mmCIF file of C-alpha atoms in Angstrom:
data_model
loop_
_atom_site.group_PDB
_atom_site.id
_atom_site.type_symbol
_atom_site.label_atom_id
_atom_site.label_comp_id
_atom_site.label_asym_id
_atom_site.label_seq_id
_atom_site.Cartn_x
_atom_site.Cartn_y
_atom_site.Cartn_z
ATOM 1 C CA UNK Y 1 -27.189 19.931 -17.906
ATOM 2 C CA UNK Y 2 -26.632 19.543 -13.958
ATOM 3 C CA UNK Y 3 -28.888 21.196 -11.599
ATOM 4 C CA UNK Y 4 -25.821 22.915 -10.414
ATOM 5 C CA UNK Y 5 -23.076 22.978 -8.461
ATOM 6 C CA UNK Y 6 -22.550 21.714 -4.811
ATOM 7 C CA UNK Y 7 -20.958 22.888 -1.937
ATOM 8 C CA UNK Y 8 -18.159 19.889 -0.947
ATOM 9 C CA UNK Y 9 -18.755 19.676 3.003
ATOM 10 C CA UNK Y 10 -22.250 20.237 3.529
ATOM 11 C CA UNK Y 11 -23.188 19.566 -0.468
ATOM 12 C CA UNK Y 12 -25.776 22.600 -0.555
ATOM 13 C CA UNK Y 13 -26.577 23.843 -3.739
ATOM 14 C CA UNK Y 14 -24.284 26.817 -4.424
ATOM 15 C CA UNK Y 15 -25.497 29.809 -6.282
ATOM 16 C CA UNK Y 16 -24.386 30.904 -9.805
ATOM 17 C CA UNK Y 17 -22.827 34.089 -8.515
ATOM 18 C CA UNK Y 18 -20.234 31.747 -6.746
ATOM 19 C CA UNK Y 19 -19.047 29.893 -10.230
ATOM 20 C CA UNK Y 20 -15.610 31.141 -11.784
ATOM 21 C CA UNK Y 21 -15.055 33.437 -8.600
ATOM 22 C CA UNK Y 22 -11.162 34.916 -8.101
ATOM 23 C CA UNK Y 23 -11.863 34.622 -4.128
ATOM 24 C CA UNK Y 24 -13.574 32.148 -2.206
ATOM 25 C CA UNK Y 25 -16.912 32.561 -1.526
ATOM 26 C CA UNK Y 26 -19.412 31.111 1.774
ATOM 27 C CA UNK Y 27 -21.236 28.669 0.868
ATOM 28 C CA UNK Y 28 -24.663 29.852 1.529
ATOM 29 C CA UNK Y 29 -25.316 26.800 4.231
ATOM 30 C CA UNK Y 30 -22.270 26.092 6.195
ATOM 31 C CA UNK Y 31 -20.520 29.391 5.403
ATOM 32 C CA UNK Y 32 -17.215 27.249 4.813
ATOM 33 C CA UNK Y 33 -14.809 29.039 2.144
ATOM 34 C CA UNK Y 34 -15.533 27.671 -1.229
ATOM 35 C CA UNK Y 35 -14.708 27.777 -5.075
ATOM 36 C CA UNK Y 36 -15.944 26.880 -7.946
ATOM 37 C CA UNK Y 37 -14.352 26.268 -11.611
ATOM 38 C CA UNK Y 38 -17.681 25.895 -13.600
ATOM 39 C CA UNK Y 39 -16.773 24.449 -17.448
ATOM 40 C CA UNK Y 40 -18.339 24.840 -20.485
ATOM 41 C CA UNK Y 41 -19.965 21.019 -20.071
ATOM 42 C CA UNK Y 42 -22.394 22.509 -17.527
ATOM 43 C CA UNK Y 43 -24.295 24.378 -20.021
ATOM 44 C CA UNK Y 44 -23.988 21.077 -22.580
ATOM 45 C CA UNK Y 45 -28.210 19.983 -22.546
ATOM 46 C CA UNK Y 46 -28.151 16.378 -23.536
ATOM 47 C CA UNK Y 47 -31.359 15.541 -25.405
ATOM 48 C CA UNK Y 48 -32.770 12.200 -25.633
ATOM 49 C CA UNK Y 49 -31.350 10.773 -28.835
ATOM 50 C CA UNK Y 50 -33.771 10.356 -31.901
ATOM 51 C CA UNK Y 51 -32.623 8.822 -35.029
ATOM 52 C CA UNK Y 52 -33.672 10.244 -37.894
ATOM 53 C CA UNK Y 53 -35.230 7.907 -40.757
ATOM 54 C CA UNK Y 54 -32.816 7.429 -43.904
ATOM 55 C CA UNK Y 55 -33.496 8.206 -47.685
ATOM 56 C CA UNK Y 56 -32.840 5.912 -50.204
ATOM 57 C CA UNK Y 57 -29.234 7.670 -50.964
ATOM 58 C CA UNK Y 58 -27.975 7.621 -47.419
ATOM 59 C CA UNK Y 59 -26.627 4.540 -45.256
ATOM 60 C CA UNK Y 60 -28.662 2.927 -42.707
ATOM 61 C CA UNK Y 61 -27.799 1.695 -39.623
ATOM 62 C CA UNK Y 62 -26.641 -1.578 -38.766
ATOM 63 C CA UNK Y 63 -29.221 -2.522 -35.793
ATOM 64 C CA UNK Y 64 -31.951 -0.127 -37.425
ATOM 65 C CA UNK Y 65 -31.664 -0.415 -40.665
ATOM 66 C CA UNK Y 66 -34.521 2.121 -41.200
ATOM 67 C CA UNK Y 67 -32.173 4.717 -39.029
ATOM 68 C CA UNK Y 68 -29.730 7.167 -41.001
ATOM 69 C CA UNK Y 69 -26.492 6.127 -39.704
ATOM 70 C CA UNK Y 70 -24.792 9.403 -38.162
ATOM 71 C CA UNK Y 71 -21.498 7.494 -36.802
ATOM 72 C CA UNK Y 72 -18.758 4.346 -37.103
ATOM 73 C CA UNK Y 73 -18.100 1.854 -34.299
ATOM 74 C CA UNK Y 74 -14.182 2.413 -33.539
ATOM 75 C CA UNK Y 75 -14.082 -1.155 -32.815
ATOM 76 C CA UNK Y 76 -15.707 -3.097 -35.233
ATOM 77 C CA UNK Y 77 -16.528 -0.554 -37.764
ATOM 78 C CA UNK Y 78 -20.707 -0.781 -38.014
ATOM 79 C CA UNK Y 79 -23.274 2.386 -38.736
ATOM 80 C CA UNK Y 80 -24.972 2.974 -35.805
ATOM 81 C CA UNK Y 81 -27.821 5.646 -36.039
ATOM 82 C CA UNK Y 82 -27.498 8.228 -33.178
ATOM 83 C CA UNK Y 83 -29.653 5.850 -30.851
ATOM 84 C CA UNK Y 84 -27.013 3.278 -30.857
ATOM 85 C CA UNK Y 85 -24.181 5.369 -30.538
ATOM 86 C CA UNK Y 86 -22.302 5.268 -27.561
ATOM 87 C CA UNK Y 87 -19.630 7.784 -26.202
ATOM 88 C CA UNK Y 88 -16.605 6.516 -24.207
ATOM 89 C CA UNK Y 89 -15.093 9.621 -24.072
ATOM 90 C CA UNK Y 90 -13.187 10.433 -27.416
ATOM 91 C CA UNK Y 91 -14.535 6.910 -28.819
ATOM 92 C CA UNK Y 92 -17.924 5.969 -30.291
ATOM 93 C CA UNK Y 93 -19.220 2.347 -29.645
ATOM 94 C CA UNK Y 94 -21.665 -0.363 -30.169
ATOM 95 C CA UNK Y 95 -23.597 -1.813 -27.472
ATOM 96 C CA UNK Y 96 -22.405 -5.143 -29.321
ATOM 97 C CA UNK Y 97 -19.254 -4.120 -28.844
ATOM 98 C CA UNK Y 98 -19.646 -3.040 -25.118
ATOM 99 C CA UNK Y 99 -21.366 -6.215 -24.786
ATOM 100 C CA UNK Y 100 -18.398 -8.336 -26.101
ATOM 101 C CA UNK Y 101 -15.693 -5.987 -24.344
ATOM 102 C CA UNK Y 102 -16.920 -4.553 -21.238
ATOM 103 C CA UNK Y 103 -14.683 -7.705 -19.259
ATOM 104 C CA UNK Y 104 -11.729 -7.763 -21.601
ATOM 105 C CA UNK Y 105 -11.109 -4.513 -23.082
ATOM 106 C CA UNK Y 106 -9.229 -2.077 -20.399
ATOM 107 C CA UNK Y 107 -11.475 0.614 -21.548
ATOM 108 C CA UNK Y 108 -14.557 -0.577 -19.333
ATOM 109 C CA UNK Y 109 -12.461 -2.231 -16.486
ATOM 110 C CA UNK Y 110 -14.286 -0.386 -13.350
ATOM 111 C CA UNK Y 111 -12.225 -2.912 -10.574
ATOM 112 C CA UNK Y 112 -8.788 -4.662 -10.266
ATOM 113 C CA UNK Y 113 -8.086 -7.356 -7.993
ATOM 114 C CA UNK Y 114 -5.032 -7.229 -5.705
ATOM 115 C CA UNK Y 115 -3.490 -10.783 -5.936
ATOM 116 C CA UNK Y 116 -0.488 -9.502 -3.899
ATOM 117 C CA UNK Y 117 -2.478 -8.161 -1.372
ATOM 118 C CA UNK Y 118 -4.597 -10.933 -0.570
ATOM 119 C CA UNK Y 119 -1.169 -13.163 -0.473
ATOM 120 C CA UNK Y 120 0.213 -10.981 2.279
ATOM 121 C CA UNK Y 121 -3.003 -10.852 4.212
ATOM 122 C CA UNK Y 122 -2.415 -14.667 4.162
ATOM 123 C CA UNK Y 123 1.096 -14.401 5.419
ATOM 124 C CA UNK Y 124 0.712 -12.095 7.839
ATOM 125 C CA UNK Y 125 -3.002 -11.913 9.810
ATOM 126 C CA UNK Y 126 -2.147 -16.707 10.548
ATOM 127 C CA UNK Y 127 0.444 -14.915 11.932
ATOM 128 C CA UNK Y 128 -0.979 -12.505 14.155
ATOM 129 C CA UNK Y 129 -3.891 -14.701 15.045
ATOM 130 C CA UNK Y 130 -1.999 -17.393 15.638
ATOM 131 C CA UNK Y 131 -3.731 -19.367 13.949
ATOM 132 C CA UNK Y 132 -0.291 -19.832 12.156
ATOM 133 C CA UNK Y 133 0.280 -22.679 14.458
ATOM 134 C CA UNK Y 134 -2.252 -25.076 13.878
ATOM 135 C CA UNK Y 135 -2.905 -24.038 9.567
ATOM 136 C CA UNK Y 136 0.319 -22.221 8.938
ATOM 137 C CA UNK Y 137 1.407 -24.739 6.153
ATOM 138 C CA UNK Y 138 -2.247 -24.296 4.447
ATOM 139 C CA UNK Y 139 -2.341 -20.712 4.741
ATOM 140 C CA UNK Y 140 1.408 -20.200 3.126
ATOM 141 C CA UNK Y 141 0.550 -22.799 0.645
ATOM 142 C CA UNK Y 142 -2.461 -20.871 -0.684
ATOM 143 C CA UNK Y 143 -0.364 -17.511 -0.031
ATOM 144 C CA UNK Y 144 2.320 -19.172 -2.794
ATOM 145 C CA UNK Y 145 -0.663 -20.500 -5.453
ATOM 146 C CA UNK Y 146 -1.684 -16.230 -5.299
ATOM 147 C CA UNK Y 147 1.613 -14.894 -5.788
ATOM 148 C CA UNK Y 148 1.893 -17.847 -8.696
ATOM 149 C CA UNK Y 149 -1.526 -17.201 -9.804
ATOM 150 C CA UNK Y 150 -1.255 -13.238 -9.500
ATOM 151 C CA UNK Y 151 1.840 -12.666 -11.172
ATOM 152 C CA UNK Y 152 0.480 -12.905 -14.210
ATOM 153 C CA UNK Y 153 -3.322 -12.531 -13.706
ATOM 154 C CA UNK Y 154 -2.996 -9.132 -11.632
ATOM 155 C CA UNK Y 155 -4.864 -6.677 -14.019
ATOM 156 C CA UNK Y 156 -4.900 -3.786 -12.856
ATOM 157 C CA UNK Y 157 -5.069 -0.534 -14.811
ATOM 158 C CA UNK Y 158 -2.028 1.886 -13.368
ATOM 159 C CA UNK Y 159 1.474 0.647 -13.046
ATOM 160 C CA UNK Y 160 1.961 -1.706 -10.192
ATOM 161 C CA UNK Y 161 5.547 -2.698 -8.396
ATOM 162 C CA UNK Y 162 5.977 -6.372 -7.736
ATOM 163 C CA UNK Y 163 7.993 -6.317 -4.763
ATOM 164 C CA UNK Y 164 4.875 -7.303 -2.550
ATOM 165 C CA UNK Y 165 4.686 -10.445 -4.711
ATOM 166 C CA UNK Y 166 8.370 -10.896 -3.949
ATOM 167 C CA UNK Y 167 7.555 -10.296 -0.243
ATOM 168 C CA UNK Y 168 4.571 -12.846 0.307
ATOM 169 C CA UNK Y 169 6.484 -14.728 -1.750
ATOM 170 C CA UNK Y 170 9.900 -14.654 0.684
ATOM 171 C CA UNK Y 171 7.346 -14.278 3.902
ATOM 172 C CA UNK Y 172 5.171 -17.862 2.825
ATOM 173 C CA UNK Y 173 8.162 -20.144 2.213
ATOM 174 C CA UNK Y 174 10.252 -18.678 5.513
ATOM 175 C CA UNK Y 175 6.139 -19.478 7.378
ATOM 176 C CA UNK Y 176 6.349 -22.978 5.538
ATOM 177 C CA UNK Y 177 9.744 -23.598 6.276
ATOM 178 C CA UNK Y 178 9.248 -22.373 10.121
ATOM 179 C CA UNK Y 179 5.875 -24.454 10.746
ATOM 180 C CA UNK Y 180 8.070 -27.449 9.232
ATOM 181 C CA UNK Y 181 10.263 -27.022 11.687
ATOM 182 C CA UNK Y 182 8.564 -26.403 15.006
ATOM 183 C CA UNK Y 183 6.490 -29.783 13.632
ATOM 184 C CA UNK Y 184 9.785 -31.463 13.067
ATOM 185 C CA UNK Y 185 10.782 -30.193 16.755
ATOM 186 C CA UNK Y 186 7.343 -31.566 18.965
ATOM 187 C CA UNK Y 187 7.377 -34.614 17.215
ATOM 188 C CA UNK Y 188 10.944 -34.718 18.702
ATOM 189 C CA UNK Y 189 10.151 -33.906 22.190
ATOM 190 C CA UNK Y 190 7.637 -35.925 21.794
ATOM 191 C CA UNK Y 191 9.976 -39.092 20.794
ATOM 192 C CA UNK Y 192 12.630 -38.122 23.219
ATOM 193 C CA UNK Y 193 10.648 -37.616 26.501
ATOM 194 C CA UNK Y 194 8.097 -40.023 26.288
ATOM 195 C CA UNK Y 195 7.257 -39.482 29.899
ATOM 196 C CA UNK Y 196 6.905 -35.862 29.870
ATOM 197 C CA UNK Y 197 4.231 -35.812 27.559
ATOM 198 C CA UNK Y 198 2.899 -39.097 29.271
ATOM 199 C CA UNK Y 199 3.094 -41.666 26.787
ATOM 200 C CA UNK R 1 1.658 -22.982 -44.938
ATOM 201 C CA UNK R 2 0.624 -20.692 -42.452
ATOM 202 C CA UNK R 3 0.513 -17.197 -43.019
ATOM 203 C CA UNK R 4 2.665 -15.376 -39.820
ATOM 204 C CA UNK R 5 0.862 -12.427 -39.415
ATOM 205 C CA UNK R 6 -2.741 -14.130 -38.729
ATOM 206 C CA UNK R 7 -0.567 -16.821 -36.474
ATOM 207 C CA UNK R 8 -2.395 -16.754 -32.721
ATOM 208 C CA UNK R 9 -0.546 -14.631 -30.888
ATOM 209 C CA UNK R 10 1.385 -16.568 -27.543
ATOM 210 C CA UNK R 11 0.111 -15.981 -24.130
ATOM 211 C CA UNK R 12 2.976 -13.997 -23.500
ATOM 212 C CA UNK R 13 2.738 -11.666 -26.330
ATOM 213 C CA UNK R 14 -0.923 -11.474 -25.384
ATOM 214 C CA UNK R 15 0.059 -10.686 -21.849
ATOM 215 C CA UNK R 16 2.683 -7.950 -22.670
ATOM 216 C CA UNK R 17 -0.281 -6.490 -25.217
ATOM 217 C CA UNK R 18 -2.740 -6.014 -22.259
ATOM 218 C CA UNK R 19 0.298 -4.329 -19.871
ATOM 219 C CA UNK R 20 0.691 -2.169 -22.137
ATOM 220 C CA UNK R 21 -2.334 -0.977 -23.526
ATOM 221 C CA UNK R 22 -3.625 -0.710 -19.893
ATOM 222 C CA UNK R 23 -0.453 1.082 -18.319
ATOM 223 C CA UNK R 24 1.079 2.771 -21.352
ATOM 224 C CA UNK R 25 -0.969 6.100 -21.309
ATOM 225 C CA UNK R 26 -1.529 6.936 -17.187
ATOM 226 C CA UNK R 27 0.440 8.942 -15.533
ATOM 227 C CA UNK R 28 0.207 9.292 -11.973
ATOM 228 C CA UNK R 29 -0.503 13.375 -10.525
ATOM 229 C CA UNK R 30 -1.434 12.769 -7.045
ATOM 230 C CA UNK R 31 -1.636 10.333 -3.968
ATOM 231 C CA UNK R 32 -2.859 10.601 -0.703
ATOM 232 C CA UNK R 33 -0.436 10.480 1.816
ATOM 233 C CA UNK R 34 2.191 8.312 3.678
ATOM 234 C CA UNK R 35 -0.065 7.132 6.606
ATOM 235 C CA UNK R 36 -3.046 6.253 3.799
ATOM 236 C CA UNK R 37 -0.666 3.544 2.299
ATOM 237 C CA UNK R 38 -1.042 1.902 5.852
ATOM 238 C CA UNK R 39 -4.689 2.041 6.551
ATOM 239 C CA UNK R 40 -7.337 -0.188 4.132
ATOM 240 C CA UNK R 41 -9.535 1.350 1.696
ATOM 241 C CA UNK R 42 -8.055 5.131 2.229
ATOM 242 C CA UNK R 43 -5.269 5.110 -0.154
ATOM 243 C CA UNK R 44 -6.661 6.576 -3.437
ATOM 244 C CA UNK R 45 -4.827 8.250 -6.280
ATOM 245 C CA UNK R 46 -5.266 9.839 -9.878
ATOM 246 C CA UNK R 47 -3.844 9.536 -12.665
ATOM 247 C CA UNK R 48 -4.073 11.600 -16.309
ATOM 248 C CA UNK R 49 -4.784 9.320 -19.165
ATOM 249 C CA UNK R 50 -5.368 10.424 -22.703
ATOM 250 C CA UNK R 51 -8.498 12.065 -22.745
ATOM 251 C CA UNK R 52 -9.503 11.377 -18.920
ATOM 252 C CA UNK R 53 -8.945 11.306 -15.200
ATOM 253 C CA UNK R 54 -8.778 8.301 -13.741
ATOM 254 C CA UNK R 55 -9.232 8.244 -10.183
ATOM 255 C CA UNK R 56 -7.864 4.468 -8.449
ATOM 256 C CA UNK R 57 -8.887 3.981 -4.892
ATOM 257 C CA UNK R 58 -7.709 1.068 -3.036
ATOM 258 C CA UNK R 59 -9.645 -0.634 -1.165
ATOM 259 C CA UNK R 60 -7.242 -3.695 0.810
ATOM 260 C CA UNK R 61 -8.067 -6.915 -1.625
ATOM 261 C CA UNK R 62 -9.626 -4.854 -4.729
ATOM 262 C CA UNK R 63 -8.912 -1.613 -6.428
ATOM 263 C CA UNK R 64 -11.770 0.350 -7.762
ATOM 264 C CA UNK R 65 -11.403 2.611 -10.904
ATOM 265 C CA UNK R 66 -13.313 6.044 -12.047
ATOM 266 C CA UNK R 67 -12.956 7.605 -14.921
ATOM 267 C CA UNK R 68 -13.689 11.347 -15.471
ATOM 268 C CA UNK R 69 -13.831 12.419 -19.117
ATOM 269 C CA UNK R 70 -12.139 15.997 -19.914
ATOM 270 C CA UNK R 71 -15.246 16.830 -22.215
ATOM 271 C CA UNK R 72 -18.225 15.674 -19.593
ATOM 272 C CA UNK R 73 -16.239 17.502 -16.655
ATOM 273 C CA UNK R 74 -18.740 20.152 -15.613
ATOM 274 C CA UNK R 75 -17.087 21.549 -12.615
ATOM 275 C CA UNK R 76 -14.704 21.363 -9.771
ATOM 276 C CA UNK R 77 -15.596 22.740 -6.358
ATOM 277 C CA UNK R 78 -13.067 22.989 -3.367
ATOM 278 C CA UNK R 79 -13.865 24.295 0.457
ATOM 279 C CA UNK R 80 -11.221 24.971 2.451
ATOM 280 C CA UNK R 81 -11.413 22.382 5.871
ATOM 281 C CA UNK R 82 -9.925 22.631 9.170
ATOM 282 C CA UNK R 83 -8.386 18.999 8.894
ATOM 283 C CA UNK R 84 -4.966 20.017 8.973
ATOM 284 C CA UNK R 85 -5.085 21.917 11.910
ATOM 285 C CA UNK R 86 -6.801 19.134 13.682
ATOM 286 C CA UNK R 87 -4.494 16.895 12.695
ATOM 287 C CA UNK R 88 -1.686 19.691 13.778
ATOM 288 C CA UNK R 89 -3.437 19.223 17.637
ATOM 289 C CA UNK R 90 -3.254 15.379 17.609
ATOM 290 C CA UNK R 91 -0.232 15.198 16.794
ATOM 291 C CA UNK R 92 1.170 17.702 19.089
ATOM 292 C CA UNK R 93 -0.433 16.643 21.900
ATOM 293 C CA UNK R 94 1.180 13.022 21.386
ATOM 294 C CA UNK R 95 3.958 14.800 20.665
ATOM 295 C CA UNK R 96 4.146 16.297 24.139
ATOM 296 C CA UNK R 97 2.761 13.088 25.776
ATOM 297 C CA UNK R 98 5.989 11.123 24.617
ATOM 298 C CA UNK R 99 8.128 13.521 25.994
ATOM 299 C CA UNK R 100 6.604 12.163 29.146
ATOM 300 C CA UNK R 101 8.957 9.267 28.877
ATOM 301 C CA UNK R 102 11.989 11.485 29.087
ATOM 302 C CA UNK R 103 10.567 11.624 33.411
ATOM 303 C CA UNK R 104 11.646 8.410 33.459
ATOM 304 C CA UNK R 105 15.786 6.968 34.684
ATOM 305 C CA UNK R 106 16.867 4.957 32.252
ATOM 306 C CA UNK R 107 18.074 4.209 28.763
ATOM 307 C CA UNK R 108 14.766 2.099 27.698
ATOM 308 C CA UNK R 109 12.504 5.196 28.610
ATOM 309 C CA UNK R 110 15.056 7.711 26.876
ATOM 310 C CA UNK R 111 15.184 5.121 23.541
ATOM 311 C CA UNK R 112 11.193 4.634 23.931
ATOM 312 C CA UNK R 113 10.764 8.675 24.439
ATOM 313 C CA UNK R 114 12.923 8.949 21.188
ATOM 314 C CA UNK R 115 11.190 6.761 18.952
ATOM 315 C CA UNK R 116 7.945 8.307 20.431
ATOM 316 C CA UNK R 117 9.057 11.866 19.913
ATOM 317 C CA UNK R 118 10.289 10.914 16.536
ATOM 318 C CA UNK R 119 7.360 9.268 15.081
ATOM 319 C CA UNK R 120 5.031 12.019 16.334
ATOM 320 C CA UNK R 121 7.134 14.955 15.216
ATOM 321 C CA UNK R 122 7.414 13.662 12.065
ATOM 322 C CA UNK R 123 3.784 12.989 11.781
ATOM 323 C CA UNK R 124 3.146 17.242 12.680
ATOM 324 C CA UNK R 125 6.054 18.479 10.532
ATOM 325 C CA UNK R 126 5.077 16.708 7.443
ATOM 326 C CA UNK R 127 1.729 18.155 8.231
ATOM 327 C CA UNK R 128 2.873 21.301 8.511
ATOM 328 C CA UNK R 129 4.531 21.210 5.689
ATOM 329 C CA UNK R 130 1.810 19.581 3.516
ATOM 330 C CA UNK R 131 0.004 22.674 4.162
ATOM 331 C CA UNK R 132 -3.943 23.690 4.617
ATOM 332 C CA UNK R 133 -6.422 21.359 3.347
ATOM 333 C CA UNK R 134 -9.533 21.330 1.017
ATOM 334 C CA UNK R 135 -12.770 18.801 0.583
ATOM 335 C CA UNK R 136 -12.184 18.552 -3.324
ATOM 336 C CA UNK R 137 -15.286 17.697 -5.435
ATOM 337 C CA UNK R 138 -15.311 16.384 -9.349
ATOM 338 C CA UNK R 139 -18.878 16.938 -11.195
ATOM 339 C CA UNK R 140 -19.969 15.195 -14.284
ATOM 340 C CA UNK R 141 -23.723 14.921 -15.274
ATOM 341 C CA UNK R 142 -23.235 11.489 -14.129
ATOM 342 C CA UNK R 143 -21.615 11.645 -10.756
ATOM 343 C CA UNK R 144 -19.748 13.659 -8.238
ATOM 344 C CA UNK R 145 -16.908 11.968 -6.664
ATOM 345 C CA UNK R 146 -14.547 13.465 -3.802
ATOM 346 C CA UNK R 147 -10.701 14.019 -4.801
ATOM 347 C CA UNK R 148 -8.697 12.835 -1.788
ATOM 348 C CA UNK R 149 -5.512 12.558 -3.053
ATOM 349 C CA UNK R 150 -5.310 16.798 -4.271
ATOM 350 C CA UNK R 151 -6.571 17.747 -0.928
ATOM 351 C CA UNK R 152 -3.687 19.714 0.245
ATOM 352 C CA UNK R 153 -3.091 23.351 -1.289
ATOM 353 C CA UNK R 154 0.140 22.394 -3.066
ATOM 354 C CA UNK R 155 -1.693 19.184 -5.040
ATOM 355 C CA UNK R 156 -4.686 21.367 -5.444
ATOM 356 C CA UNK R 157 -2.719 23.972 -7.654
ATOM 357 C CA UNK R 158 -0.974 21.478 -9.005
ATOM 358 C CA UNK R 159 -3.757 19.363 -10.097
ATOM 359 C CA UNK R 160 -5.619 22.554 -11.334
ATOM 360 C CA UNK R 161 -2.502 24.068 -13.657
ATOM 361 C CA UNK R 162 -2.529 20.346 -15.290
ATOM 362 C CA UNK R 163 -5.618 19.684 -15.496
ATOM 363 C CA UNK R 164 -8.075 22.947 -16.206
ATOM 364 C CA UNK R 165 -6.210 23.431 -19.018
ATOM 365 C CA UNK R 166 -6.994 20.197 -20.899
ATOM 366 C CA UNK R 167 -10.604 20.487 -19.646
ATOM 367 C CA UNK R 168 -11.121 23.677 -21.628
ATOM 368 C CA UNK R 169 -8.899 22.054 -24.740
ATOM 369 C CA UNK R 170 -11.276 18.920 -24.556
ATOM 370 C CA UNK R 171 -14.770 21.185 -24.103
ATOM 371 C CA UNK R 172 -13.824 24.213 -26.619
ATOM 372 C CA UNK R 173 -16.100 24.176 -30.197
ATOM 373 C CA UNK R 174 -14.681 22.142 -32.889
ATOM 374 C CA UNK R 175 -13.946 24.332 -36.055
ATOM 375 C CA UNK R 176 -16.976 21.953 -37.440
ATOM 376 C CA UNK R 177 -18.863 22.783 -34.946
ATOM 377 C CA UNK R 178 -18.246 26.228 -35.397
ATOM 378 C CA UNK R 179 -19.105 26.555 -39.004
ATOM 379 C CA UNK R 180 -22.120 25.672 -38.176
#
C-alpha cells in the first residue's frame, strides 16, 4: 500500500477527501485544480512473502524443496514456493527464468536501440559540421553498415516504419557519391592548373 | 532422419517470431505532439498491451520502455496547467512579429512574411484546437511516472474511457477469491 496519492505539479501529498472526486479539487499546496482516480490496488498491503513448510502429501518447491509449492513457472514449468514466485503482471516466474530471459524475452526488454536514428545522425550532423568534407566517405560508410546492421537487429517493442532506414540509406550513398565527386573534381584542378595551386 | 518439428528454426523464422511476439499485442492510444517528433528525448507515447500500459519515450539514439500493469495501477492524478495558454502567447506574439515583414516592398519580404505567418499560425491554431492541458501522473507501488503524451483534455478522456475500465476489470475479486 502507497503512502498516498500526489499532487502532479508540486507532488504534495493530497488528502483522501480528494480521491474519486466528480470536480476538481486544490491541491492543498499549490492550490492548482486536481483529480484523482484512486483504484482498488491502493488498498492492496503487500506482505513480505513467507513460504510455508510442506507435509509429506504436498509438493515442494523446486529451489526449496522444504517450501510447499503454491505456484507453476509459465515458462519452464517448476514449483516455486511463494518466496520464489515472481509476478510479471498476469504471469508467474522463476528468478531462473528471469535470469535466462531478462535480455531475450520481450517481456523484460526496458530499452530499444534506434539503429535508424543513429544512421541519420551520421548523415546529417558531417553535414552540418562540415566535417562532411574532410570524413564524409567514413561517416556515410558507417551510416550504410547501421542501416545494414539495423534492419534486422532494430528491436524495439512497438511497431516501427522503416522509411528512416530507407532515408539514411538514400542520404549516405548520395554523401558518398557527392564526396567522390568533389575528390574526383580537386584532384582535377589540381592536375589541370598546376600553377594555381603552385606546384 | 531428422524429425521436422524439432529442426532449428532459420534466422528468419526466428526473426519474424520475435516481430511478432513483440509488436503483435500493442496498440498505440496516444502521442505527444507534432513539434515533439522534432526535438530529442521529448517524443513519448503509450501504447495498450494485453494486460498493461506501456509507456515508450524516445530519447534520440535509444528508446526507453515502462510498463504499467492494470492490476498494480493504484491511481491516476491530473492538475489542470496553464501550458496551453502560454504556449497560445508565444505563438501569437511571433505570430504578430512576422507580420512585421509584410512593412517591407518586395516579393521576398511578402513570401518570407507568408511562410512566417504560416508556420506560426499554425503552431497557435493547432494549439487552440488541442485544447487545455493537464500534468498527468501514473502511480504504482513501485513508481510514479508523468503521462506526456494524454496531456491535452481530448487524450485525457480518451485515455481514461479506455483505460479505467480495464483497470477495474484487471483489480476486481476473482470468484476464487471471493469464495473465500
Amino acid at each position: 500500500m502507497s503512502a498516498g496519492t500526489f499532487c502532479p505539479i508540486c507532488h504534495h501529498l493530497l488528502t483522501a477527501s480528494q480521491w474519486n472526486q466528480q470536480d476538481f479539487t486544490a491541491c492543498p499546496n499549490c492550490q492548482a485544480p486536481t483529480r484523482t482516480l484512486v483504484f482498488p490496488a491502493m488498498a492492496r498491503i503487500v506482505a513480505a512473502p513467507r513460504p510455508e513448510p510442506r507435509t509429506e502429501t504436498e509438493a515442494g518447491c523446486f529451489f526449496h524443496t522444504g517450501s510447499r509449492a503454491e505456484n507453476v513457472c509459465n515458462v519452464c514449468g517448476r514449483f516455486l514456493c511463494s518466496l520464489c514466485t515472481l509476478a510479471f503482471g498476469s504471469q508467474k516466474l522463476c528468478p531462473d527464468c528471469i535470469y535466462k530471459k531478462r535480455r531475450e524475452s520481450p517481456l523484460f526488454r526496458d530499452q530499444a536501440i534506434l539503429f535508424d536514428n543513429i544512421a541519420l545522425l551520421l548523415v546529417i550532423v558531417p553535414v552540418l559540421c562540415l566535417v562532411y568534407i574532410y570524413l564524409g566517405l567514413l561517416f556515410s560508410g558507417f551510416a550504410l553498415a547501421l542501416v545494414i546492421i539495423g534492419w534486422r537487429q532494430q528491436r524495439t517493442l512497438v511497431p516501427r516504419s522503416k522509411y528512416r532506414f530507407v532515408l539514411a540509406a538514400g542520404l549516405s550513398l548520395i554523401e558518398a557519391i557527392g564526396w567522390i565527386a568533389l575528390v574526383w573534381l580537386i584532384v582535377w584542378l589540381i592536375q589541370s592548373h598546376p600553377t594555381e595551386f603552385g606546384l | 532422419m531428422t524429425n521436422p518439428a524439432f529442426t532449428e528454426p532459420s534466422s528468419d523464422a526466428k526473426a519474424m517470431a520475435d516481430k511478432t511476439a513483440r509488436q503483435a499485442h500493442y496498440r498505440k492510444i496516444a502521442s505527444t505532439g507534432l513539434i515533439s517528433r522534432l526535438v530529442p528525448g521529448v517524443r513519448s507515447d503509450v501504447y495498450l498491451g494485453d494486460d498493461h500500459l506501456l509507456h515508450a519515450k524516445q530519447i534520440m539514439l535509444f528508446e526507453k520502455y515502462r510498463r504499467f500493469y492494470f492490476s498494480d495501477i493504484e491511481a491516476i492524478s491530473f492538475s489542470k496547467s496553464n501550458r496551453w495558454i502560454w504556449f497560445s502567447v508565444v505563438w501569437g506574439f511571433l505570430l504578430f512579429c512576422s507580420l512585421f515583414w509584410y512593412l517591407g516592398h518586395g516579393t521576398w519580404f511578402y513570401v518570407v512574411g507568408g511562410i512566417f505567418s504560416f508556420v506560426f499560425g499554425g503552431l497557435l491554431i493547432s494549439n487552440l484546437i488541442g485544447g487545455p492541458t493537464y500534468v498527468v501522473n501514473i502511480q504504482t507501488a513501485a513508481q510514479i511516472r508523468r503521462l506526456r503524451p494524454v496531456e491535452r483534455e481530448n487524450q485525457l478522456v480518451k485515455f481514461q474511457e479506455i483505460v479505467v475500465p480495464m483497470i477495474m476489470l484487471a483489480q476486481q475479486p476473482s470468484v476464487n477469491q471471493a469464495a473465500v
